Amino acid sequence: MTKASELREMNDEQLSFALQETQKELFQLRFQAATERLDAPSNIKRLRREIARIQTIRRERELSQQKTA
């Protein structure tokens, strides 16, 4: 799991890439859950939180850019 401080050090492109990769991984886990092959259901919760963390940081940056403009 990536900490928020580590995510804040990333640039926008890296954040977008991390978001895409995490969403792909979440999709795969959901597919495994649907086919009853999921080993650790807690991973779904972990990925959902990480996606929320990334989106929050992206939104913070968006709002800070609006304030400066």
PDB file of C-alpha atoms in Angstrom:
ATOM      1  CA  MET A   1       0.000   0.000   0.000  1.00  0.00           C
ATOM      2  CA  THR A   2       1.277   3.420  -0.931  1.00  0.00           C
ATOM      3  CA  LYS A   3       1.288   6.135   1.680  1.00  0.00           C
ATOM      4  CA  ALA A   4      -0.209   9.534   0.929  1.00  0.00           C
ATOM      5  CA  SER A   5       3.165  11.194   1.463  1.00  0.00           C
ATOM      6  CA  GLU A   6       4.693   8.955  -1.215  1.00  0.00           C
ATOM      7  CA  LEU A   7       1.854   9.772  -3.592  1.00  0.00           C
ATOM      8  CA  ARG A   8       2.281  13.506  -3.032  1.00  0.00           C
ATOM      9  CA  GLU A   9       5.912  13.228  -4.154  1.00  0.00           C
ATOM     10  CA  MET A  10       4.808  11.876  -7.545  1.00  0.00           C
ATOM     11  CA  ASN A  11       4.132  14.131 -10.497  1.00  0.00           C
ATOM     12  CA  ASP A  12       0.778  14.183 -12.306  1.00  0.00           C
ATOM     13  CA  GLU A  13       1.785  11.621 -14.932  1.00  0.00           C
ATOM     14  CA  GLN A  14       2.995   9.165 -12.315  1.00  0.00           C
ATOM     15  CA  LEU A  15      -0.220   9.612 -10.340  1.00  0.00           C
ATOM     16  CA  SER A  16      -2.321   8.945 -13.427  1.00  0.00           C
ATOM     17  CA  PHE A  17      -0.314   5.824 -14.179  1.00  0.00           C
ATOM     18  CA  ALA A  18      -0.624   4.613 -10.572  1.00  0.00           C
ATOM     19  CA  LEU A  19      -4.381   5.207 -10.711  1.00  0.00           C
ATOM     20  CA  GLN A  20      -4.749   3.237 -13.938  1.00  0.00           C
ATOM     21  CA  GLU A  21      -2.693   0.336 -12.624  1.00  0.00           C
ATOM     22  CA  THR A  22      -4.606   0.225  -9.357  1.00  0.00           C
ATOM     23  CA  GLN A  23      -7.935   0.283 -11.179  1.00  0.00           C
ATOM     24  CA  LYS A  24      -6.799  -2.587 -13.417  1.00  0.00           C
ATOM     25  CA  GLU A  25      -5.733  -4.594 -10.382  1.00  0.00           C
ATOM     26  CA  LEU A  26      -9.065  -3.899  -8.676  1.00  0.00           C
ATOM     27  CA  PHE A  27     -10.918  -5.069 -11.777  1.00  0.00           C
ATOM     28  CA  GLN A  28      -8.939  -8.306 -11.789  1.00  0.00           C
ATOM     29  CA  LEU A  29      -9.682  -8.892  -8.109  1.00  0.00           C
ATOM     30  CA  ARG A  30     -13.380  -8.258  -8.655  1.00  0.00           C
ATOM     31  CA  PHE A  31     -13.330 -10.737 -11.513  1.00  0.00           C
ATOM     32  CA  GLN A  32     -11.645 -13.302  -9.277  1.00  0.00           C
ATOM     33  CA  ALA A  33     -14.250 -12.663  -6.593  1.00  0.00           C
ATOM     34  CA  ALA A  34     -17.043 -13.250  -9.095  1.00  0.00           C
ATOM     35  CA  THR A  35     -15.517 -16.566 -10.142  1.00  0.00           C
ATOM     36  CA  GLU A  36     -14.849 -17.504  -6.506  1.00  0.00           C
ATOM     37  CA  ARG A  37     -11.082 -17.659  -6.924  1.00  0.00           C
ATOM     38  CA  LEU A  38     -10.194 -14.732  -4.672  1.00  0.00           C
ATOM     39  CA  ASP A  39      -7.631 -15.567  -1.988  1.00  0.00           C
ATOM     40  CA  ALA A  40      -7.751 -12.414   0.129  1.00  0.00           C
ATOM     41  CA  PRO A  41     -10.975 -10.373   0.009  1.00  0.00           C
ATOM     42  CA  SER A  42      -9.287  -7.651   2.062  1.00  0.00           C
ATOM     43  CA  ASN A  43      -7.230  -6.709  -1.004  1.00  0.00           C
ATOM     44  CA  ILE A  44     -10.346  -5.243  -2.635  1.00  0.00           C
ATOM     45  CA  LYS A  45     -10.807  -2.850   0.286  1.00  0.00           C
ATOM     46  CA  ARG A  46      -7.099  -1.946   0.231  1.00  0.00           C
ATOM     47  CA  LEU A  47      -7.200  -1.100  -3.483  1.00  0.00           C
ATOM     48  CA  ARG A  48     -10.396   0.929  -3.167  1.00  0.00           C
ATOM     49  CA  ARG A  49      -8.757   3.025  -0.469  1.00  0.00           C
ATOM     50  CA  GLU A  50      -5.629   3.502  -2.525  1.00  0.00           C
ATOM     51  CA  ILE A  51      -7.718   4.682  -5.505  1.00  0.00           C
ATOM     52  CA  ALA A  52      -9.528   7.133  -3.226  1.00  0.00           C
ATOM     53  CA  ARG A  53      -6.191   8.372  -1.895  1.00  0.00           C
ATOM     54  CA  ILE A  54      -4.860   8.994  -5.413  1.00  0.00           C
ATOM     55  CA  GLN A  55      -8.037  10.762  -6.512  1.00  0.00           C
ATOM     56  CA  THR A  56      -7.972  12.954  -3.401  1.00  0.00           C
ATOM     57  CA  ILE A  57      -4.418  14.079  -4.104  1.00  0.00           C
ATOM     58  CA  ARG A  58      -5.282  14.793  -7.736  1.00  0.00           C
ATOM     59  CA  ARG A  59      -8.257  16.897  -6.594  1.00  0.00           C
ATOM     60  CA  GLU A  60      -6.113  18.788  -4.070  1.00  0.00           C
ATOM     61  CA  ARG A  61      -3.689  19.696  -6.836  1.00  0.00           C
ATOM     62  CA  GLU A  62      -6.539  20.766  -9.097  1.00  0.00           C
ATOM     63  CA  LEU A  63      -7.958  23.051  -6.406  1.00  0.00           C
ATOM     64  CA  SER A  64      -4.556  24.561  -5.627  1.00  0.00           C
ATOM     65  CA  GLN A  65      -4.056  25.354  -9.326  1.00  0.00           C
ATOM     66  CA  GLN A  66      -7.460  27.071  -9.441  1.00  0.00           C
ATOM     67  CA  LYS A  67      -6.546  29.236  -6.447  1.00  0.00           C
ATOM     68  CA  THR A  68      -3.328  30.413  -8.069  1.00  0.00           C
ATOM     69  CA  ALA A  69      -5.021  31.174 -11.400  1.00  0.00           C
TER      70      ALA A  69
END
